[in-house]
Amino acid sequence: MKTKHIAVIVGSLRRESFNRMLANAIVKLAPAEFAFKQLAIGDLPLYNQDDDADQAAPVKRLKTEIAAAQGLLFVSAEYNRSIPGVLKNAIDHASRPYGKNAWAGKPAGVIGVSVGANGTAMAQQHLRNVLAYLDVPVLGQPEAFIQAKDGLFDGGGELGQDSKVFLQNWMDKYVAWVKRHVA
Ligand SMILES: Cc1cc2nc3c(=O)[nH]c(=O)nc-3n(C[C@H](O)[C@H](O)[C@H](O)COP(=O)(O)O)c2cc1C
């Protein structure tokens, strides 16, 4: 079976990020034909349209990595009821210059964990809005709004038993979604 390469974009730069932990844990629930790579977004400059004709090296790298992927997996924090600026910055960079949107057509999943009870629901809704404009087909169901609380992870950063059952189902649906779009 042909390997499906998935670009993982984590919407947090925090060293001990729950979202990075979640990203690291859920990729283990995918079948062996799926290969995941987290893309670095922390070294991107602030987006400036003046630079579209001469994008910085980290921007070129990001776009090349997205181009090499067959699917996308966004695992993001929620900041002030929306997506963190670092994530929006990365999305904007790779969407430009006009007509060279690297995200377009790549099947995506959106998931996230926050300390608040809404589990990044509002950030995910905003992200879906952005991705719809960028022509990214996003898995609709199941939604996964995850709250960081005891039992989500065990001491070693692996998923707790209950979260594992829920997230295995989510990953199975994500895998099917990607396969529906990618030969
Ligand atoms: C600037 C800022 C805004 C935040 N806004 C929200 C929010 O709107 N909703 C929420 O549930 N948590 C919010 N939080 C708390 C985050 O859920 C928490 O910091 C979480 O650990 C971020 O994800 P990370 O661990 O992957 O960095 C906010 C945190 C920061 C630093």
Short mmCIF file of N, CA and C and ligand atoms in Angstrom, two decimals:
data_model
loop_
_atom_site.label_atom_id
_atom_site.label_comp_id
_atom_site.label_asym_id
_atom_site.label_seq_id
_atom_site.Cartn_x
_atom_site.Cartn_y
_atom_site.Cartn_z
N MET A 1 0.83 -1.21 0.00
CA MET A 1 0.00 0.00 0.00
C MET A 1 0.87 1.25 0.00
N LYS A 2 0.43 2.25 -0.74
CA LYS A 2 1.21 3.47 -0.84
C LYS A 2 1.11 4.29 0.45
N THR A 3 2.24 4.77 0.92
CA THR A 3 2.24 5.56 2.15
C THR A 3 1.51 6.89 1.93
N LYS A 4 0.68 7.24 2.89
CA LYS A 4 0.02 8.55 2.87
C LYS A 4 0.81 9.45 3.83
N HIS A 5 1.37 10.49 3.27
CA HIS A 5 2.16 11.43 4.08
C HIS A 5 1.25 12.55 4.59
N ILE A 6 1.28 12.75 5.89
CA ILE A 6 0.39 13.73 6.52
C ILE A 6 1.23 14.81 7.20
N ALA A 7 0.95 16.05 6.86
CA ALA A 7 1.60 17.19 7.52
C ALA A 7 0.79 17.55 8.76
N VAL A 8 1.46 17.57 9.89
CA VAL A 8 0.79 17.88 11.16
C VAL A 8 1.17 19.30 11.56
N ILE A 9 0.18 20.13 11.80
CA ILE A 9 0.43 21.52 12.18
C ILE A 9 -0.13 21.71 13.59
N VAL A 10 0.77 21.96 14.52
CA VAL A 10 0.37 22.13 15.92
C VAL A 10 0.25 23.63 16.21
N GLY A 11 -0.91 24.05 16.66
CA GLY A 11 -1.14 25.47 16.92
C GLY A 11 -0.76 25.86 18.33
N SER A 12 0.48 25.63 18.69
CA SER A 12 1.04 26.09 19.97
C SER A 12 2.54 25.92 19.89
N LEU A 13 3.25 26.90 20.41
CA LEU A 13 4.72 26.80 20.45
C LEU A 13 5.21 26.45 21.85
N ARG A 14 4.28 26.29 22.78
CA ARG A 14 4.66 26.07 24.18
C ARG A 14 5.46 24.77 24.32
N ARG A 15 6.51 24.84 25.13
CA ARG A 15 7.38 23.66 25.30
C ARG A 15 6.60 22.42 25.74
N GLU A 16 5.72 22.60 26.72
CA GLU A 16 5.00 21.44 27.26
C GLU A 16 3.58 21.37 26.70
N SER A 17 3.42 21.81 25.48
CA SER A 17 2.09 21.93 24.87
C SER A 17 1.27 20.64 24.95
N PHE A 18 0.04 20.79 25.47
CA PHE A 18 -0.89 19.66 25.47
C PHE A 18 -1.22 19.26 24.03
N ASN A 19 -1.29 20.24 23.16
CA ASN A 19 -1.66 19.94 21.77
C ASN A 19 -0.56 19.16 21.06
N ARG A 20 0.69 19.47 21.38
CA ARG A 20 1.77 18.68 20.79
C ARG A 20 1.73 17.25 21.35
N MET A 21 1.45 17.16 22.66
CA MET A 21 1.32 15.82 23.26
C MET A 21 0.20 15.04 22.59
N LEU A 22 -0.90 15.74 22.35
CA LEU A 22 -2.05 15.09 21.70
C LEU A 22 -1.67 14.64 20.29
N ALA A 23 -0.99 15.53 19.57
CA ALA A 23 -0.57 15.19 18.20
C ALA A 23 0.34 13.97 18.22
N ASN A 24 1.30 13.96 19.14
CA ASN A 24 2.24 12.83 19.23
C ASN A 24 1.51 11.53 19.57
N ALA A 25 0.45 11.65 20.38
CA ALA A 25 -0.26 10.44 20.83
C ALA A 25 -1.20 9.92 19.75
N ILE A 26 -1.93 10.80 19.07
CA ILE A 26 -2.96 10.28 18.15
C ILE A 26 -2.36 9.71 16.87
N VAL A 27 -1.18 10.18 16.48
CA VAL A 27 -0.61 9.62 15.25
C VAL A 27 -0.27 8.13 15.44
N LYS A 28 -0.11 7.72 16.69
CA LYS A 28 0.17 6.31 16.94
C LYS A 28 -1.08 5.44 16.74
N LEU A 29 -2.24 6.07 16.61
CA LEU A 29 -3.49 5.32 16.43
C LEU A 29 -3.79 5.06 14.95
N ALA A 30 -2.95 5.60 14.08
CA ALA A 30 -3.18 5.45 12.64
C ALA A 30 -2.50 4.18 12.13
N PRO A 31 -2.98 3.65 11.01
CA PRO A 31 -2.34 2.45 10.45
C PRO A 31 -0.94 2.76 9.90
N ALA A 32 -0.17 1.70 9.68
CA ALA A 32 1.24 1.85 9.31
C ALA A 32 1.42 2.57 7.96
N GLU A 33 0.40 2.54 7.11
CA GLU A 33 0.54 3.18 5.80
C GLU A 33 0.48 4.71 5.91
N PHE A 34 0.19 5.22 7.11
CA PHE A 34 0.17 6.67 7.32
C PHE A 34 1.47 7.12 8.00
N ALA A 35 2.11 8.13 7.41
CA ALA A 35 3.35 8.68 7.98
C ALA A 35 3.12 10.15 8.29
N PHE A 36 3.35 10.54 9.52
CA PHE A 36 3.05 11.90 9.97
C PHE A 36 4.34 12.69 10.20
N LYS A 37 4.29 13.96 9.84
CA LYS A 37 5.44 14.82 10.10
C LYS A 37 4.95 16.16 10.64
N GLN A 38 5.43 16.52 11.82
CA GLN A 38 5.06 17.84 12.37
C GLN A 38 5.87 18.92 11.66
N LEU A 39 5.19 19.93 11.19
CA LEU A 39 5.85 21.03 10.50
C LEU A 39 6.20 22.13 11.49
N ALA A 40 7.42 22.65 11.37
CA ALA A 40 7.83 23.76 12.25
C ALA A 40 7.19 25.05 11.76
N ILE A 41 6.56 25.78 12.68
CA ILE A 41 5.99 27.08 12.31
C ILE A 41 6.52 28.21 13.19
N GLY A 42 7.32 27.84 14.20
CA GLY A 42 7.80 28.84 15.15
C GLY A 42 8.87 29.77 14.60
N ASP A 43 9.50 29.39 13.50
CA ASP A 43 10.56 30.23 12.94
C ASP A 43 10.07 31.06 11.74
N LEU A 44 8.79 31.01 11.46
CA LEU A 44 8.27 31.82 10.34
C LEU A 44 8.27 33.29 10.73
N PRO A 45 8.63 34.17 9.81
CA PRO A 45 8.47 35.61 10.12
C PRO A 45 6.99 35.96 10.18
N LEU A 46 6.69 37.13 10.68
CA LEU A 46 5.31 37.60 10.61
C LEU A 46 4.97 37.83 9.14
N TYR A 47 3.80 37.38 8.75
CA TYR A 47 3.43 37.50 7.35
C TYR A 47 3.36 38.98 6.93
N ASN A 48 3.96 39.26 5.78
CA ASN A 48 3.93 40.60 5.21
C ASN A 48 3.76 40.44 3.70
N GLN A 49 2.71 40.97 3.17
CA GLN A 49 2.42 40.75 1.74
C GLN A 49 3.52 41.28 0.84
N ASP A 50 4.30 42.23 1.33
CA ASP A 50 5.41 42.76 0.53
C ASP A 50 6.42 41.66 0.17
N ASP A 51 6.46 40.62 0.99
CA ASP A 51 7.46 39.56 0.77
C ASP A 51 6.97 38.42 -0.13
N ASP A 52 5.76 38.55 -0.67
CA ASP A 52 5.20 37.46 -1.46
C ASP A 52 6.10 37.04 -2.62
N ALA A 53 6.75 38.01 -3.24
CA ALA A 53 7.57 37.70 -4.41
C ALA A 53 8.91 37.07 -4.02
N ASP A 54 9.26 37.18 -2.75
CA ASP A 54 10.55 36.66 -2.30
C ASP A 54 10.37 36.09 -0.89
N GLN A 55 9.70 34.95 -0.83
CA GLN A 55 9.35 34.38 0.48
C GLN A 55 10.61 33.90 1.22
N ALA A 56 10.60 34.08 2.53
CA ALA A 56 11.75 33.70 3.37
C ALA A 56 11.94 32.18 3.34
N ALA A 57 13.17 31.75 3.65
CA ALA A 57 13.50 30.33 3.58
C ALA A 57 12.55 29.45 4.41
N PRO A 58 12.19 29.85 5.65
CA PRO A 58 11.27 28.98 6.41
C PRO A 58 9.89 28.88 5.76
N VAL A 59 9.49 29.92 5.05
CA VAL A 59 8.20 29.89 4.36
C VAL A 59 8.27 28.92 3.18
N LYS A 60 9.36 29.00 2.43
CA LYS A 60 9.54 28.08 1.30
C LYS A 60 9.57 26.63 1.79
N ARG A 61 10.27 26.44 2.92
CA ARG A 61 10.34 25.08 3.49
C ARG A 61 8.93 24.58 3.84
N LEU A 62 8.17 25.45 4.52
CA LEU A 62 6.80 25.07 4.91
C LEU A 62 5.98 24.68 3.69
N LYS A 63 6.06 25.49 2.65
CA LYS A 63 5.25 25.23 1.45
C LYS A 63 5.69 23.94 0.75
N THR A 64 6.97 23.69 0.76
CA THR A 64 7.48 22.44 0.16
C THR A 64 6.99 21.23 0.94
N GLU A 65 7.01 21.36 2.27
CA GLU A 65 6.56 20.24 3.09
C GLU A 65 5.06 19.98 2.91
N ILE A 66 4.30 21.04 2.79
CA ILE A 66 2.86 20.86 2.57
C ILE A 66 2.62 20.22 1.20
N ALA A 67 3.37 20.69 0.21
CA ALA A 67 3.21 20.14 -1.15
C ALA A 67 3.51 18.64 -1.18
N ALA A 68 4.44 18.21 -0.32
CA ALA A 68 4.84 16.80 -0.31
C ALA A 68 3.83 15.92 0.43
N ALA A 69 2.89 16.55 1.13
CA ALA A 69 1.93 15.78 1.94
C ALA A 69 0.64 15.54 1.16
N GLN A 70 0.01 14.39 1.47
CA GLN A 70 -1.29 14.11 0.84
C GLN A 70 -2.44 14.56 1.73
N GLY A 71 -2.16 14.79 3.01
CA GLY A 71 -3.22 15.19 3.93
C GLY A 71 -2.67 16.10 5.02
N LEU A 72 -3.60 16.71 5.76
CA LEU A 72 -3.24 17.67 6.81
C LEU A 72 -3.92 17.28 8.11
N LEU A 73 -3.22 17.54 9.19
CA LEU A 73 -3.81 17.31 10.52
C LEU A 73 -3.49 18.53 11.38
N PHE A 74 -4.52 19.28 11.72
CA PHE A 74 -4.36 20.48 12.56
C PHE A 74 -4.71 20.11 14.00
N VAL A 75 -3.79 20.35 14.89
CA VAL A 75 -4.00 20.07 16.32
C VAL A 75 -3.70 21.39 17.04
N SER A 76 -4.76 22.08 17.43
CA SER A 76 -4.51 23.46 17.86
C SER A 76 -5.09 23.82 19.21
N ALA A 77 -4.35 24.69 19.88
CA ALA A 77 -4.84 25.36 21.08
C ALA A 77 -5.91 26.38 20.69
N GLU A 78 -6.64 26.85 21.70
CA GLU A 78 -7.58 27.97 21.51
C GLU A 78 -7.05 29.14 22.31
N TYR A 79 -6.88 30.27 21.64
CA TYR A 79 -6.48 31.50 22.31
C TYR A 79 -7.60 32.52 22.16
N ASN A 80 -8.13 32.94 23.28
CA ASN A 80 -9.14 33.99 23.27
C ASN A 80 -10.25 33.70 22.27
N ARG A 81 -10.71 32.44 22.35
CA ARG A 81 -11.86 31.97 21.56
C ARG A 81 -11.60 31.92 20.06
N SER A 82 -10.31 31.83 19.69
CA SER A 82 -9.98 31.69 18.27
C SER A 82 -8.70 30.89 18.14
N ILE A 83 -8.15 30.85 16.90
CA ILE A 83 -6.90 30.11 16.72
C ILE A 83 -5.72 31.00 17.11
N PRO A 84 -4.67 30.41 17.65
CA PRO A 84 -3.49 31.21 18.01
C PRO A 84 -2.90 31.91 16.79
N GLY A 85 -2.34 33.08 17.02
CA GLY A 85 -1.73 33.86 15.93
C GLY A 85 -0.66 33.09 15.17
N VAL A 86 0.10 32.26 15.88
CA VAL A 86 1.17 31.51 15.19
C VAL A 86 0.60 30.59 14.12
N LEU A 87 -0.55 30.04 14.41
CA LEU A 87 -1.18 29.13 13.43
C LEU A 87 -1.73 29.94 12.26
N LYS A 88 -2.39 31.05 12.56
CA LYS A 88 -2.94 31.86 11.47
C LYS A 88 -1.81 32.40 10.59
N ASN A 89 -0.71 32.75 11.24
CA ASN A 89 0.46 33.25 10.49
C ASN A 89 0.95 32.18 9.50
N ALA A 90 1.04 30.94 9.98
CA ALA A 90 1.50 29.85 9.11
C ALA A 90 0.51 29.62 7.97
N ILE A 91 -0.75 29.64 8.30
CA ILE A 91 -1.78 29.42 7.26
C ILE A 91 -1.69 30.52 6.20
N ASP A 92 -1.56 31.75 6.65
CA ASP A 92 -1.49 32.87 5.70
C ASP A 92 -0.25 32.73 4.79
N HIS A 93 0.88 32.45 5.40
CA HIS A 93 2.11 32.29 4.61
C HIS A 93 1.93 31.29 3.48
N ALA A 94 1.44 30.09 3.85
CA ALA A 94 1.38 29.01 2.86
C ALA A 94 0.23 29.19 1.88
N SER A 95 -0.62 30.17 2.12
CA SER A 95 -1.73 30.44 1.19
C SER A 95 -1.33 31.40 0.08
N ARG A 96 -0.13 31.93 0.16
CA ARG A 96 0.28 33.01 -0.75
C ARG A 96 1.57 32.69 -1.48
N PRO A 97 1.98 33.34 -2.55
CA PRO A 97 1.25 34.44 -3.17
C PRO A 97 -0.07 33.98 -3.79
N TYR A 98 -0.90 34.94 -4.11
CA TYR A 98 -2.24 34.64 -4.64
C TYR A 98 -2.13 33.67 -5.81
N GLY A 99 -2.94 32.62 -5.73
CA GLY A 99 -2.90 31.60 -6.79
C GLY A 99 -1.94 30.46 -6.48
N LYS A 100 -1.17 30.59 -5.41
CA LYS A 100 -0.20 29.53 -5.04
C LYS A 100 -0.49 29.04 -3.62
N ASN A 101 -1.75 28.74 -3.39
CA ASN A 101 -2.19 28.27 -2.09
C ASN A 101 -1.78 26.82 -1.90
N ALA A 102 -0.84 26.58 -0.97
CA ALA A 102 -0.30 25.22 -0.79
C ALA A 102 -1.29 24.28 -0.12
N TRP A 103 -2.29 24.82 0.56
CA TRP A 103 -3.21 23.98 1.33
C TRP A 103 -4.29 23.34 0.47
N ALA A 104 -4.57 23.95 -0.66
CA ALA A 104 -5.78 23.63 -1.44
C ALA A 104 -5.89 22.14 -1.76
N GLY A 105 -7.08 21.61 -1.52
CA GLY A 105 -7.40 20.26 -1.94
C GLY A 105 -6.90 19.15 -1.04
N LYS A 106 -6.15 19.49 0.01
CA LYS A 106 -5.59 18.43 0.88
C LYS A 106 -6.60 18.09 1.97
N PRO A 107 -7.03 16.85 2.07
CA PRO A 107 -7.98 16.49 3.10
C PRO A 107 -7.40 16.71 4.50
N ALA A 108 -8.23 17.24 5.39
CA ALA A 108 -7.71 17.65 6.70
C ALA A 108 -8.60 17.17 7.84
N GLY A 109 -7.97 17.04 8.99
CA GLY A 109 -8.68 16.84 10.24
C GLY A 109 -8.33 17.98 11.18
N VAL A 110 -9.30 18.34 12.02
CA VAL A 110 -9.11 19.44 12.97
C VAL A 110 -9.45 18.91 14.35
N ILE A 111 -8.54 19.10 15.27
CA ILE A 111 -8.74 18.59 16.63
C ILE A 111 -7.95 19.50 17.57
N GLY A 112 -8.29 19.50 18.84
CA GLY A 112 -7.53 20.34 19.76
C GLY A 112 -7.91 20.08 21.20
N VAL A 113 -7.03 20.51 22.06
CA VAL A 113 -7.24 20.35 23.51
C VAL A 113 -6.97 21.68 24.19
N SER A 114 -7.85 22.01 25.14
CA SER A 114 -7.62 23.23 25.92
C SER A 114 -7.98 22.95 27.38
N VAL A 115 -7.56 23.87 28.24
CA VAL A 115 -7.88 23.68 29.65
C VAL A 115 -9.33 24.06 29.93
N GLY A 116 -9.92 24.84 29.06
CA GLY A 116 -11.32 25.24 29.22
C GLY A 116 -12.26 24.10 28.84
N ALA A 117 -13.49 24.17 29.38
CA ALA A 117 -14.45 23.09 29.16
C ALA A 117 -14.91 22.99 27.71
N ASN A 118 -14.74 24.05 26.93
CA ASN A 118 -15.21 23.96 25.54
C ASN A 118 -14.23 23.22 24.64
N GLY A 119 -13.04 22.88 25.17
CA GLY A 119 -12.13 22.01 24.43
C GLY A 119 -11.77 22.49 23.04
N THR A 120 -11.54 23.77 22.88
CA THR A 120 -11.13 24.43 21.62
C THR A 120 -12.24 24.49 20.57
N ALA A 121 -13.49 24.33 21.01
CA ALA A 121 -14.60 24.31 20.03
C ALA A 121 -14.64 25.58 19.19
N MET A 122 -14.44 26.72 19.82
CA MET A 122 -14.56 27.97 19.05
C MET A 122 -13.37 28.16 18.11
N ALA A 123 -12.19 27.78 18.59
CA ALA A 123 -11.02 27.86 17.71
C ALA A 123 -11.21 26.95 16.50
N GLN A 124 -11.71 25.76 16.76
CA GLN A 124 -11.91 24.82 15.65
C GLN A 124 -12.92 25.36 14.64
N GLN A 125 -13.95 26.01 15.16
CA GLN A 125 -14.96 26.57 14.25
C GLN A 125 -14.33 27.67 13.38
N HIS A 126 -13.51 28.50 14.00
CA HIS A 126 -12.82 29.56 13.23
C HIS A 126 -11.87 28.94 12.20
N LEU A 127 -11.18 27.91 12.63
CA LEU A 127 -10.23 27.26 11.72
C LEU A 127 -10.96 26.65 10.53
N ARG A 128 -12.10 26.03 10.79
CA ARG A 128 -12.89 25.46 9.69
C ARG A 128 -13.28 26.54 8.68
N ASN A 129 -13.61 27.70 9.20
CA ASN A 129 -13.99 28.82 8.33
C ASN A 129 -12.84 29.20 7.40
N VAL A 130 -11.65 29.32 7.98
CA VAL A 130 -10.46 29.68 7.21
C VAL A 130 -10.15 28.60 6.17
N LEU A 131 -10.21 27.35 6.60
CA LEU A 131 -9.86 26.25 5.71
C LEU A 131 -10.87 26.10 4.58
N ALA A 132 -12.12 26.42 4.85
CA ALA A 132 -13.14 26.36 3.79
C ALA A 132 -12.76 27.34 2.68
N TYR A 133 -12.35 28.52 3.06
CA TYR A 133 -11.95 29.52 2.06
C TYR A 133 -10.74 29.04 1.26
N LEU A 134 -9.85 28.31 1.94
CA LEU A 134 -8.61 27.86 1.29
C LEU A 134 -8.81 26.54 0.53
N ASP A 135 -10.06 26.12 0.39
CA ASP A 135 -10.39 24.95 -0.42
C ASP A 135 -9.83 23.66 0.17
N VAL A 136 -9.86 23.58 1.49
CA VAL A 136 -9.39 22.39 2.20
C VAL A 136 -10.61 21.60 2.67
N PRO A 137 -10.79 20.38 2.18
CA PRO A 137 -11.91 19.57 2.67
C PRO A 137 -11.62 19.02 4.06
N VAL A 138 -12.43 19.42 5.03
CA VAL A 138 -12.18 19.06 6.44
C VAL A 138 -13.19 18.02 6.91
N LEU A 139 -12.70 16.99 7.57
CA LEU A 139 -13.57 15.98 8.17
C LEU A 139 -14.61 16.67 9.06
N GLY A 140 -15.89 16.37 8.81
CA GLY A 140 -16.96 17.03 9.57
C GLY A 140 -17.24 16.34 10.90
N GLN A 141 -17.37 15.02 10.84
CA GLN A 141 -17.69 14.24 12.04
C GLN A 141 -16.77 13.03 12.13
N PRO A 142 -16.42 12.63 13.30
CA PRO A 142 -16.81 13.19 14.59
C PRO A 142 -16.01 14.44 14.93
N GLU A 143 -16.64 15.34 15.67
CA GLU A 143 -15.89 16.47 16.22
C GLU A 143 -15.14 15.97 17.46
N ALA A 144 -14.06 16.65 17.80
CA ALA A 144 -13.31 16.25 18.99
C ALA A 144 -12.87 17.50 19.75
N PHE A 145 -13.62 17.81 20.78
CA PHE A 145 -13.33 18.96 21.64
C PHE A 145 -12.81 18.41 22.96
N ILE A 146 -11.54 18.52 23.16
CA ILE A 146 -10.91 17.79 24.26
C ILE A 146 -10.45 18.73 25.36
N GLN A 147 -10.81 18.39 26.57
CA GLN A 147 -10.38 19.19 27.72
C GLN A 147 -9.19 18.50 28.38
N ALA A 148 -8.19 19.31 28.71
CA ALA A 148 -7.00 18.77 29.38
C ALA A 148 -7.34 18.54 30.84
N LYS A 149 -7.57 17.30 31.20
CA LYS A 149 -7.83 17.01 32.61
C LYS A 149 -7.25 15.65 32.94
N ASP A 150 -7.26 15.32 34.23
CA ASP A 150 -6.66 14.05 34.67
C ASP A 150 -7.24 12.90 33.88
N GLY A 151 -6.37 12.03 33.41
CA GLY A 151 -6.83 10.84 32.70
C GLY A 151 -6.70 10.97 31.20
N LEU A 152 -6.57 12.21 30.69
CA LEU A 152 -6.40 12.36 29.24
C LEU A 152 -5.10 11.66 28.82
N PHE A 153 -4.02 11.99 29.53
CA PHE A 153 -2.74 11.32 29.29
C PHE A 153 -2.32 10.58 30.56
N ASP A 154 -1.54 9.53 30.38
CA ASP A 154 -0.94 8.93 31.57
C ASP A 154 0.37 9.67 31.84
N GLY A 155 1.12 9.26 32.82
CA GLY A 155 2.35 9.97 33.20
C GLY A 155 3.37 10.07 32.09
N GLY A 156 3.34 9.12 31.15
CA GLY A 156 4.34 9.10 30.08
C GLY A 156 3.92 9.80 28.81
N GLY A 157 2.80 10.51 28.86
CA GLY A 157 2.36 11.22 27.65
C GLY A 157 1.54 10.36 26.70
N GLU A 158 1.27 9.11 27.12
CA GLU A 158 0.39 8.26 26.30
C GLU A 158 -1.05 8.54 26.70
N LEU A 159 -1.99 8.18 25.80
CA LEU A 159 -3.40 8.45 26.08
C LEU A 159 -3.92 7.55 27.19
N GLY A 160 -4.75 8.12 28.05
CA GLY A 160 -5.46 7.31 29.04
C GLY A 160 -6.46 6.40 28.33
N GLN A 161 -6.96 5.38 29.03
CA GLN A 161 -7.78 4.35 28.37
C GLN A 161 -9.05 4.92 27.74
N ASP A 162 -9.79 5.76 28.47
CA ASP A 162 -11.06 6.28 27.93
C ASP A 162 -10.80 7.19 26.73
N SER A 163 -9.79 8.07 26.86
CA SER A 163 -9.50 8.97 25.74
C SER A 163 -9.04 8.18 24.52
N LYS A 164 -8.36 7.07 24.77
CA LYS A 164 -7.85 6.27 23.66
C LYS A 164 -9.00 5.69 22.83
N VAL A 165 -10.03 5.22 23.49
CA VAL A 165 -11.18 4.66 22.77
C VAL A 165 -11.82 5.74 21.90
N PHE A 166 -12.05 6.89 22.50
CA PHE A 166 -12.68 8.00 21.76
C PHE A 166 -11.80 8.44 20.59
N LEU A 167 -10.52 8.58 20.85
CA LEU A 167 -9.62 9.11 19.81
C LEU A 167 -9.30 8.07 18.74
N GLN A 168 -9.36 6.80 19.09
CA GLN A 168 -9.18 5.76 18.07
C GLN A 168 -10.30 5.87 17.03
N ASN A 169 -11.52 6.08 17.52
CA ASN A 169 -12.65 6.25 16.60
C ASN A 169 -12.45 7.48 15.74
N TRP A 170 -11.98 8.56 16.36
CA TRP A 170 -11.73 9.78 15.58
C TRP A 170 -10.68 9.51 14.51
N MET A 171 -9.60 8.86 14.89
CA MET A 171 -8.52 8.59 13.93
C MET A 171 -8.99 7.66 12.81
N ASP A 172 -9.81 6.68 13.14
CA ASP A 172 -10.32 5.78 12.10
C ASP A 172 -11.12 6.57 11.05
N LYS A 173 -11.91 7.52 11.53
CA LYS A 173 -12.71 8.33 10.61
C LYS A 173 -11.80 9.26 9.79
N TYR A 174 -10.78 9.78 10.45
CA TYR A 174 -9.83 10.66 9.74
C TYR A 174 -9.12 9.88 8.64
N VAL A 175 -8.67 8.68 8.97
CA VAL A 175 -7.96 7.83 7.99
C VAL A 175 -8.88 7.57 6.79
N ALA A 176 -10.13 7.24 7.08
CA ALA A 176 -11.08 6.97 5.98
C ALA A 176 -11.29 8.23 5.14
N TRP A 177 -11.32 9.38 5.81
CA TRP A 177 -11.51 10.66 5.11
C TRP A 177 -10.35 10.92 4.15
N VAL A 178 -9.16 10.71 4.63
CA VAL A 178 -7.98 10.93 3.76
C VAL A 178 -8.02 9.96 2.58
N LYS A 179 -8.32 8.71 2.87
CA LYS A 179 -8.33 7.70 1.80
C LYS A 179 -9.39 8.00 0.74
N ARG A 180 -10.47 8.62 1.18
CA ARG A 180 -11.53 8.98 0.23
C ARG A 180 -11.04 10.00 -0.79
N HIS A 181 -10.06 10.81 -0.36
CA HIS A 181 -9.58 11.89 -1.23
C HIS A 181 -8.29 11.56 -1.95
N VAL A 182 -7.58 10.56 -1.43
CA VAL A 182 -6.24 10.27 -1.96
C VAL A 182 -6.19 8.84 -2.48
N ALA A 183 -5.70 8.69 -3.66
CA ALA A 183 -5.64 7.33 -4.26
C ALA A 183 -4.59 6.48 -3.56
C1 LIG B 1 -3.36 33.90 25.21
C2 LIG B 1 -4.17 32.76 25.72
C3 LIG B 1 -5.52 32.71 25.49
C4 LIG B 1 -6.26 31.59 25.92
N1 LIG B 1 -7.58 31.50 25.59
C5 LIG B 1 -8.25 30.36 25.83
C6 LIG B 1 -9.56 30.17 25.32
O1 LIG B 1 -10.14 31.01 24.65
N2 LIG B 1 -10.19 28.99 25.59
C7 LIG B 1 -9.59 27.99 26.33
O2 LIG B 1 -10.19 26.94 26.54
N3 LIG B 1 -8.34 28.15 26.82
C8 LIG B 1 -7.66 29.30 26.58
N4 LIG B 1 -6.37 29.45 27.01
C9 LIG B 1 -5.77 28.38 27.84
C10 LIG B 1 -5.22 27.28 26.96
O3 LIG B 1 -6.23 26.29 26.76
C11 LIG B 1 -4.01 26.62 27.63
O4 LIG B 1 -3.00 27.60 27.82
C12 LIG B 1 -3.50 25.44 26.85
O5 LIG B 1 -2.49 24.81 27.63
C13 LIG B 1 -2.95 25.89 25.49
O6 LIG B 1 -2.60 24.77 24.71
P1 LIG B 1 -1.10 24.18 24.70
O7 LIG B 1 -0.94 23.44 26.03
O8 LIG B 1 -1.09 23.23 23.55
O9 LIG B 1 -0.15 25.31 24.58
C14 LIG B 1 -5.62 30.55 26.62
C15 LIG B 1 -4.24 30.63 26.87
C16 LIG B 1 -3.53 31.71 26.43
C17 LIG B 1 -2.04 31.75 26.68
#
